[in-house]
Protein backbone atom coordinates (compact mmCIF):
# COMPACT_ATOMS: atom_id res chain seq x y z
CA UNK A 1 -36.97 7.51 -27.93
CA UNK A 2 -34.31 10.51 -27.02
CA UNK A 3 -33.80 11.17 -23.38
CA UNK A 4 -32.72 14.47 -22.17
CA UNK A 5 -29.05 14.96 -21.36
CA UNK A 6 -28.12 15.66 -17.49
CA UNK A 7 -24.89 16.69 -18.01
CA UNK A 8 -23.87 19.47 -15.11
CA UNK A 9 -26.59 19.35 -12.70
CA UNK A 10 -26.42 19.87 -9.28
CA UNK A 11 -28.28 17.99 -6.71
CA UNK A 12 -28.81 18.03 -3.10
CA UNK A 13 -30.38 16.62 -0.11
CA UNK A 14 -33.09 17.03 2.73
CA UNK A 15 -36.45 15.81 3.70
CA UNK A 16 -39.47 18.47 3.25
CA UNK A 17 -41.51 19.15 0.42
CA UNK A 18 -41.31 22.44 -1.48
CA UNK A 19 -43.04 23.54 -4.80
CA UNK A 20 -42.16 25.66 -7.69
CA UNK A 21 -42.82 29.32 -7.36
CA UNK A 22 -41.99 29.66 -11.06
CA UNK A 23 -41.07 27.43 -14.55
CA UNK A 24 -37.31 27.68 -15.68
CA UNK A 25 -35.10 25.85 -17.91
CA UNK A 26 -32.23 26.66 -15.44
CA UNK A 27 -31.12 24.90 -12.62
CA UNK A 28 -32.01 27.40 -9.81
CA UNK A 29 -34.62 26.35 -7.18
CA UNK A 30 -37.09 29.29 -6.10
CA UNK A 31 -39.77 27.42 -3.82
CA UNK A 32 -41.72 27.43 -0.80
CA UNK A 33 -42.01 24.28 2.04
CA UNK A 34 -44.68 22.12 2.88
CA UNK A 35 -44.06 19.11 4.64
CA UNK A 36 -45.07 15.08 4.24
CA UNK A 37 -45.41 12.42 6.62
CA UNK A 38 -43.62 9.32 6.23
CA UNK A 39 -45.84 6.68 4.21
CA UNK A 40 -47.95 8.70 3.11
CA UNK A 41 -48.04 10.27 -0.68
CA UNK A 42 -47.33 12.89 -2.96
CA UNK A 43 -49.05 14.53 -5.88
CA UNK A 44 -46.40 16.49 -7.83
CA UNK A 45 -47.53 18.83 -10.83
CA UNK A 46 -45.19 19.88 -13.45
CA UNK A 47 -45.98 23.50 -15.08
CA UNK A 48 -44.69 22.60 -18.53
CA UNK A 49 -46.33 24.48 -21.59
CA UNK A 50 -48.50 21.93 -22.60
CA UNK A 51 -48.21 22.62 -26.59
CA UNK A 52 -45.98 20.14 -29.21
CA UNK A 53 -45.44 18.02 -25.91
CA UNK A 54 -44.53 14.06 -26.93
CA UNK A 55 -42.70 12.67 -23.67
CA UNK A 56 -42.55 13.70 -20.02
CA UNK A 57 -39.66 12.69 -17.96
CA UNK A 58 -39.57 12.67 -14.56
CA UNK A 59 -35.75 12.39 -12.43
CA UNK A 60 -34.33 12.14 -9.50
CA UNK A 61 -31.47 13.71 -8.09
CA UNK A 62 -29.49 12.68 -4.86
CA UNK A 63 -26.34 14.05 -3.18
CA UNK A 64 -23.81 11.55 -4.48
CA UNK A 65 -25.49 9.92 -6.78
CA UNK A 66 -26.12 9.87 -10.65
CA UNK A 67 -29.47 11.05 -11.94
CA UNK A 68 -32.22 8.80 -12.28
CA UNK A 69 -35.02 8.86 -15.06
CA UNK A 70 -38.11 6.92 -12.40
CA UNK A 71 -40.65 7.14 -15.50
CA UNK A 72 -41.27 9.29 -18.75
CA UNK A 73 -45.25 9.94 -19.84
CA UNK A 74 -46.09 9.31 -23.48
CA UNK A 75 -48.56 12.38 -24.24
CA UNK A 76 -50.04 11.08 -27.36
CA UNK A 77 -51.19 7.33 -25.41
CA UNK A 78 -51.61 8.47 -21.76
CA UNK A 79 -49.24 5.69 -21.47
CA UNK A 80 -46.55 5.42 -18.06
CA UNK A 81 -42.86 3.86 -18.83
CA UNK A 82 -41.12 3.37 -15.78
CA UNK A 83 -37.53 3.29 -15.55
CA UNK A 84 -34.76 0.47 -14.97
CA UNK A 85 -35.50 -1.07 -11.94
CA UNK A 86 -38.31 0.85 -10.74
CA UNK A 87 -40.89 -1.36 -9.21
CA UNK A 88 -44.65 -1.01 -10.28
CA UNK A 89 -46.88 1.21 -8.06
CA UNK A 90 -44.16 3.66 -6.12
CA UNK A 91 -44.49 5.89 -9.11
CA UNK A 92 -47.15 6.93 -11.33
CA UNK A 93 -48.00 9.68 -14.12
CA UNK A 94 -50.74 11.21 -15.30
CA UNK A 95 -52.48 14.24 -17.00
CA UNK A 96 -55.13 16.12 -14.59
CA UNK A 97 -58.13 17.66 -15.67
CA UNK A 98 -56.49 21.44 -15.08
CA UNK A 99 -54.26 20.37 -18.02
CA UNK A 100 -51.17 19.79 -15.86
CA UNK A 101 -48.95 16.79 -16.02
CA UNK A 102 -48.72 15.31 -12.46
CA UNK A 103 -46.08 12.92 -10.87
CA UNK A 104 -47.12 10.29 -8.07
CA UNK A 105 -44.60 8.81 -5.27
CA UNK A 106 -46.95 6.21 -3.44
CA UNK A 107 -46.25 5.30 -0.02
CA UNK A 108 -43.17 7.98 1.03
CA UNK A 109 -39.85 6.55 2.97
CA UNK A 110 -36.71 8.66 3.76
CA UNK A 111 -35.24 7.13 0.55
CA UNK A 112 -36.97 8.87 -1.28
CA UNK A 113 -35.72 12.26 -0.10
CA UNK A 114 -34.20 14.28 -3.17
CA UNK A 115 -34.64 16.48 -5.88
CA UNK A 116 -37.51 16.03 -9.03
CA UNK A 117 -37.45 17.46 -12.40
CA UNK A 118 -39.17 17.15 -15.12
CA UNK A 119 -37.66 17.45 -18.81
CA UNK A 120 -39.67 17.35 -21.82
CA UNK A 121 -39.21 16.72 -25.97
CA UNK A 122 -40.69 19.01 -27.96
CA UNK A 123 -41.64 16.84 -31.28
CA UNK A 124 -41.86 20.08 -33.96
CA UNK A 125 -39.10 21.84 -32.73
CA UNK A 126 -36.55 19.56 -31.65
CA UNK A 127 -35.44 21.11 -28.63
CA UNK A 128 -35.03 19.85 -25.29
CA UNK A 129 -35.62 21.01 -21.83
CA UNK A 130 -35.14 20.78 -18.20
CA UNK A 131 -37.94 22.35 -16.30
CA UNK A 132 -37.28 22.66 -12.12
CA UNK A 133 -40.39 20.71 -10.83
CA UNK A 134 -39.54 20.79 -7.38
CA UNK A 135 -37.14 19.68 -3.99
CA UNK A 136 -38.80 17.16 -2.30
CA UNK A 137 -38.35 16.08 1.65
CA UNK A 138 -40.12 13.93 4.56
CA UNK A 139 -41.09 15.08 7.49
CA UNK A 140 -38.44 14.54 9.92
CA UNK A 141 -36.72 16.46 12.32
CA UNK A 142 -35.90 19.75 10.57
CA UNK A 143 -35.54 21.83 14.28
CA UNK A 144 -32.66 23.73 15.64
CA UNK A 145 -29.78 21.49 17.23
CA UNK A 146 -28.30 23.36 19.32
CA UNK A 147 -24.30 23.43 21.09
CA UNK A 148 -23.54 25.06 24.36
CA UNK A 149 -20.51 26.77 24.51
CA UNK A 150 -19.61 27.73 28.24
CA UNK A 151 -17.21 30.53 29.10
CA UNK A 152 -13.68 30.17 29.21
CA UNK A 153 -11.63 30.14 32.46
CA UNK A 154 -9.58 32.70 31.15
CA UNK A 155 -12.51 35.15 30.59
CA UNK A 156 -13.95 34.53 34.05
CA UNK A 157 -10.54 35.26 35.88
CA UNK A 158 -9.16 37.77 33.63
CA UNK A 159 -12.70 39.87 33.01
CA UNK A 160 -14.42 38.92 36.44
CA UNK A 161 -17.35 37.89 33.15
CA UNK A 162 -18.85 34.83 31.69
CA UNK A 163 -20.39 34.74 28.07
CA UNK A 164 -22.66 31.90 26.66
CA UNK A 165 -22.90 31.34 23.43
CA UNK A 166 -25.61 28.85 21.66
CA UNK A 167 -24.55 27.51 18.11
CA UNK A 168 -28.38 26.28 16.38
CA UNK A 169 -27.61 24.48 13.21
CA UNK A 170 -29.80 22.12 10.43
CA UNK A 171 -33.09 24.05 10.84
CA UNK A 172 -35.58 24.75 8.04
CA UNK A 173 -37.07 26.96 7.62
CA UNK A 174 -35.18 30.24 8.24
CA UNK A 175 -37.20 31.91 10.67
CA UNK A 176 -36.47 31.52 14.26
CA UNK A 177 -36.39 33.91 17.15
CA UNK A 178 -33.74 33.51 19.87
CA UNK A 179 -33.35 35.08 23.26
CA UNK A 180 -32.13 34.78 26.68
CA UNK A 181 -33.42 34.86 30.16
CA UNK A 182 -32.44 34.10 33.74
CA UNK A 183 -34.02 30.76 34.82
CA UNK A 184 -37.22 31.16 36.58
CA UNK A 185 -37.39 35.11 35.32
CA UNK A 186 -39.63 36.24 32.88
CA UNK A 187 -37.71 39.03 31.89
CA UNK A 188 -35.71 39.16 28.24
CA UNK A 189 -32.06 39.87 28.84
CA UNK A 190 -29.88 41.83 26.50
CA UNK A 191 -27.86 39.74 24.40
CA UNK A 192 -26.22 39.52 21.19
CA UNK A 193 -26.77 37.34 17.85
CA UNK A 194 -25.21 36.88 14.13
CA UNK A 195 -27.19 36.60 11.17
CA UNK A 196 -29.31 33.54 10.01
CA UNK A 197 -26.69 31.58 7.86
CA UNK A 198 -27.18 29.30 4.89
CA UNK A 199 -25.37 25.95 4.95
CA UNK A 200 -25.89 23.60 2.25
CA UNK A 201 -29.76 22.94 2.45
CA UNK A 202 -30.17 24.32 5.79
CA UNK A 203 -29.49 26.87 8.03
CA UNK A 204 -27.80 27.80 10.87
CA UNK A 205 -27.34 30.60 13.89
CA UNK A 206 -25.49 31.95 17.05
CA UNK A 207 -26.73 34.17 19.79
CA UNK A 208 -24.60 34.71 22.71
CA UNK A 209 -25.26 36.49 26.08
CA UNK A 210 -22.37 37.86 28.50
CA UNK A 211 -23.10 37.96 32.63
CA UNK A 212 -21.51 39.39 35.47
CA UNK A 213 -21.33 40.57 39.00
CA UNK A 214 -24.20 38.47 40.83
CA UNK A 215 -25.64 36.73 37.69
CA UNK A 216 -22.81 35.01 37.45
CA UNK A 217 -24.44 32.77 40.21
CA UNK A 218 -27.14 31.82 38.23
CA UNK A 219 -28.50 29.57 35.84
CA UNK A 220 -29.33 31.37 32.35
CA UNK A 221 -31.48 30.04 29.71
CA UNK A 222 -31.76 29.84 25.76
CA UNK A 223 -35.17 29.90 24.07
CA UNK A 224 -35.13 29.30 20.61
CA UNK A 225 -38.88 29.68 18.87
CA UNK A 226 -39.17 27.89 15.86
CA UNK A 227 -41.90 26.17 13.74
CA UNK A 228 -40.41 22.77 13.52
CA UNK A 229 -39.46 22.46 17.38
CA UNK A 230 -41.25 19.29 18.98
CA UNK A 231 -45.43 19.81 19.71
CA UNK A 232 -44.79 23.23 18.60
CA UNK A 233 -43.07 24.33 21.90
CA UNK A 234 -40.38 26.57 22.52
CA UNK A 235 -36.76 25.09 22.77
CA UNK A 236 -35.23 26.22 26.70
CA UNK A 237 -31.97 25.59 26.99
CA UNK A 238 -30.36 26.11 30.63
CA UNK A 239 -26.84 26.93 31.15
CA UNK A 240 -25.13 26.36 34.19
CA UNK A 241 -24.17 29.08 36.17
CA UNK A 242 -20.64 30.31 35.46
CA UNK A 243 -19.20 29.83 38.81
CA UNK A 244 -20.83 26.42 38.87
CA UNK A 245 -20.26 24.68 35.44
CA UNK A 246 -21.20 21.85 34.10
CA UNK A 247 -19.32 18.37 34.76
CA UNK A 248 -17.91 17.43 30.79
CA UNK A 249 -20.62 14.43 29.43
CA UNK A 250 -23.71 15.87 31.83
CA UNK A 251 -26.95 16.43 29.90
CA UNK A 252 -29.10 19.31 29.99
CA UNK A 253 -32.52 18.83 31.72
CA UNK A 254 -34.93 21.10 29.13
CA UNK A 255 -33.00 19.38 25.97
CA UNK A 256 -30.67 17.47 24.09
CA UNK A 257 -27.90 19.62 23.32
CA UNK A 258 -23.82 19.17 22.28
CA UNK A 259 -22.24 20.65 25.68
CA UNK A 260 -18.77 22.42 24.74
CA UNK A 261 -16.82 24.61 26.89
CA UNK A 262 -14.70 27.41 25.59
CA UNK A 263 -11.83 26.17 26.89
CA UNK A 264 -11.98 22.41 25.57
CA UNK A 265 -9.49 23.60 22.96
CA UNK A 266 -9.29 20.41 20.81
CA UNK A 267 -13.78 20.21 20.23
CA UNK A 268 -14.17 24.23 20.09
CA UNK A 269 -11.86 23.72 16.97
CA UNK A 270 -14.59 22.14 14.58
CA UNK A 271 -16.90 24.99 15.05
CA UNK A 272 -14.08 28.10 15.82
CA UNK A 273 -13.36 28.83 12.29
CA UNK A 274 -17.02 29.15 11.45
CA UNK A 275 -18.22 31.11 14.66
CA UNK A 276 -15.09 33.61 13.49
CA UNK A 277 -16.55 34.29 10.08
CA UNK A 278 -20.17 34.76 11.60
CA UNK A 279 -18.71 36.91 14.35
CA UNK A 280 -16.77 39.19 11.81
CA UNK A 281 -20.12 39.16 9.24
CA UNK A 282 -21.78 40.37 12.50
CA UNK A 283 -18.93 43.09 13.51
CA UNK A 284 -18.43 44.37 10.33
CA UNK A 285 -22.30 45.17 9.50
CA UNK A 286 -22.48 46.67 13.04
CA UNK A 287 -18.93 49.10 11.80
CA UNK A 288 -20.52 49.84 8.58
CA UNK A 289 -23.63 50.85 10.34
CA UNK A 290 -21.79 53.22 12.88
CA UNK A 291 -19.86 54.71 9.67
CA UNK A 292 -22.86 55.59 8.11
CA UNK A 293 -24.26 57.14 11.21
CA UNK A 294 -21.16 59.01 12.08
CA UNK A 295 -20.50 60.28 8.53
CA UNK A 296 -24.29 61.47 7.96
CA UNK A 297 -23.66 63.27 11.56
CA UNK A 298 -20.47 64.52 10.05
CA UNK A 299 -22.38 65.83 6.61
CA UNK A 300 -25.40 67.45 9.27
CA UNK A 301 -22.59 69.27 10.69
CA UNK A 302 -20.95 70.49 7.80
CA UNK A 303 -24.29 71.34 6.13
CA UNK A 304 -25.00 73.27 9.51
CA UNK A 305 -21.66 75.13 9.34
CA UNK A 306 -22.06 76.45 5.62
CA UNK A 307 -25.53 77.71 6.32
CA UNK A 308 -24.68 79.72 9.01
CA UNK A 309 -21.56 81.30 6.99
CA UNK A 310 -23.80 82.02 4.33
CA UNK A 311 -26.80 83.51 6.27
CA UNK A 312 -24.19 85.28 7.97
CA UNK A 313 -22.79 86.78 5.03
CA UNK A 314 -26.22 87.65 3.38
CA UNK A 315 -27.44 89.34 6.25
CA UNK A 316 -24.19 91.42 6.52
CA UNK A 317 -24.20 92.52 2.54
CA UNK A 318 -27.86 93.76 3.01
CA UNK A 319 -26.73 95.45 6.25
CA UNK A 320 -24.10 97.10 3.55
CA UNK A 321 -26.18 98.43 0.95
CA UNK A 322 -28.35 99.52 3.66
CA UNK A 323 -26.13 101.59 5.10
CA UNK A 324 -25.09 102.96 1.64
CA UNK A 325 -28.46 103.81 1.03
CA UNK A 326 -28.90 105.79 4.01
CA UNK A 327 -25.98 107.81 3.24
C-alpha cells in the first residue's frame, strides 16, 4: 500500500479546536475555533471528493516532531489500520451517512494537541493528495497574560509624567478590547494602543496610558475584555500609583501578572525590541494617516484656488464682450 509523501510540511502547536472553512491541497490553514474539554472527544470530518477514493490517511503534526500516519481507512472494506504504535480505541475511522469520511480521537489529553490532515490515493488516476482537515487544540488557558511595565524614573523627574504600559500576549482568539480607568472610577480614560499582533499560533497586544499632575497619586487600572478570560469576566489589572510604586516581586491583587518596571534595564530587554517594532507599526500608520489628511487638505486647497482663477476669468471675458457689444 503507497503512503503519501510529507516532505516540506509545516506544523505547529496549540490547544483549541478549529475546522476547515474550505478543501485545499496546499498547506495553508483557513479555519474557525471551537474549543474541547479535556477527556472528552472529537468527531473530525474530512471534505475529500468522495469519487475513485481507495485509502484515507489520517496524520499528525507536532512542533518538533516528525509526522505521524495514526490510521489510514480502506474505502472498499470499511476496514481501520492503525499506525505503529497506536493503541486500539484512541483513534477510530469511519464513513458517515452524509457521505463524509470522519476521524475519531477518544478520550482527549494535552498530548494530543496538534495539527490533522488527511491525504488520500486516488486508485484510477494515480495521484496523491494532501487535503488540510483541520488544527486541533484542548481547552486550556488561551487568555491574555499580561506584563506591567511601570514608568521610568527618568520620565517621572525629567517630564513631571508617568506612562503604563500593559504587554497581553498568548491569547486566542484575536478579539479583545482594552482600556484604562482610574481605580474606583467608572470613567474610560484616554489612552493609547498598537495593533493586535500575530505570534506564532497566537496573538499578542500593548495599550499604554500616560498620567500626570494629580493622577499621578493614584492607582490606575487595565481591563482587558476577552472571551477566554476566567468565568467570562473582565481581566482588571491595577497599577500602582506612580509616586508610590510597586516593591520588585509584589503581586497584583485583581491578577496574576509579570511586574516590570521601565527602568529594570536587564528584564525590559526581552520584550524592548518587540514593543519598538509595535510602537513604530503603530507611529507609522498614525504618519501615513496624517499625510493623507494633510495632502487631501492640500489638493481641497489647490482645487479651491484654480476654481476661483477660472470663475474669475470667465466672468471677466463675458464682462469683455459685453462691453464690446454695447459699443
Amino acid at each position: 500500500m503507497w503512503v503519501p509523501a510529507l516532505n516540506g510540511v509545516s506544523s505547529s502547536l496549540l490547544f483549541f479546536v478549529a475546522f476547515p472553512i474550505s478543501v485545499s491541497s496546499n498547506m495553508e490553514d483557513d479555519r474557525m475555533s471551537i474549543t474541547r474539554a479535556t477527556g472528552s472527544s472529537a468527531v473530525i470530518p474530512c471534505d475529500l471528493p468522495t469519487q475513485n477514493i481507495q485509502y484515507i490517511h489520517w496524520y499528525k503534526f507536532q512542533e518538533g516532531t516528525v509526522p505521524r500516519r495514526l490510521l489510514y481507512y480502506d474505502v472498499s472494506s470499511s476496514k481501520v489500520v492503525l499506525g505503529p504504535g497506536i493503541s486500539p480505541g484512541k483513534y477510530h475511522g469511519y464513513e458517515g451517512t452524509d457521505k463524509m469520511y470522519k476521524f475519531v480521537i477518544s478520550n482527549l489529553q494535552e498530548s494530543d494537541s496538534g495539527v490533522y490532515r488527511c491525504a488520500v490515493w486516488e486508485k484510477y488516476s494515480g495521484s496523491a493528495f494532501l487535503y488540510t482537515a483541520l488544527k486541533f487544540y484542548l481547552d486550556i488557558d488561551m487568555s491574555p497574560k499580561p506584563t506591567m511595565f511601570l514608568p521610568s524614573i527618568t520620565e517621572i523627574k525629567r517630564d513631571n509624567t508617568g506612562t503604563y504600559l500593559c504587554l497581553l500576549e498568548n491569547f486566542f482568539p484575536h478579539v479583545i478590547k482594552v482600556y484604562w480607568r482610574e481605580k474606583g472610577g467608572n470613567r474610560v480614560l484616554p489612552s493609547q494602543q498598537g495593533n493586535t499582533m500575530k505570534t506564532a499560533d497566537t496573538y499578542m497586544k500593548f495599550s499604554w496610558l500616560t498620567v500626570s499632575g494629580n493622577s499621578m497619586d493614584k492607582q490606575h487600572m487595565c481591563i482587558v475584555k476577552h472571551e477566554k478570560n476566567k468565568k467570562a469576566t473582565n481581566q482588571e489589572i491595577l497599577f500602582p500609583s506612580v509616586n508610590e510604586g510597586m516593591p520588585e516581586g509584589s503581586m497584583n491583587e485583581h491578577t496574576q501578572v509579570n511586574y516590570c518596571p521601565f527602568h529594570n534595564y536587564s528584564k525590559v530587554l526581552r520584550t524592548r525590541q518587540l514593543i519598538k517594532g509595535l510602537l513604530l507599526d503603530t507611529l507609522q500608520l498614525q504618519l501615513m494617516n496624517t499625510s493623507a489628511y494633510y495632502t487631501y487638505l492640500l489638493l481641497l486647497f489647490k482645487s479651491t484656488v484654480y476654481f476661483v482663477i477660472i470663475t474669475s476669468c470667465v466672468f471677466r471675458r463675458t464682462g469683455v464682450c459685453s462691453n464690446q457689444k454695447s459699443s
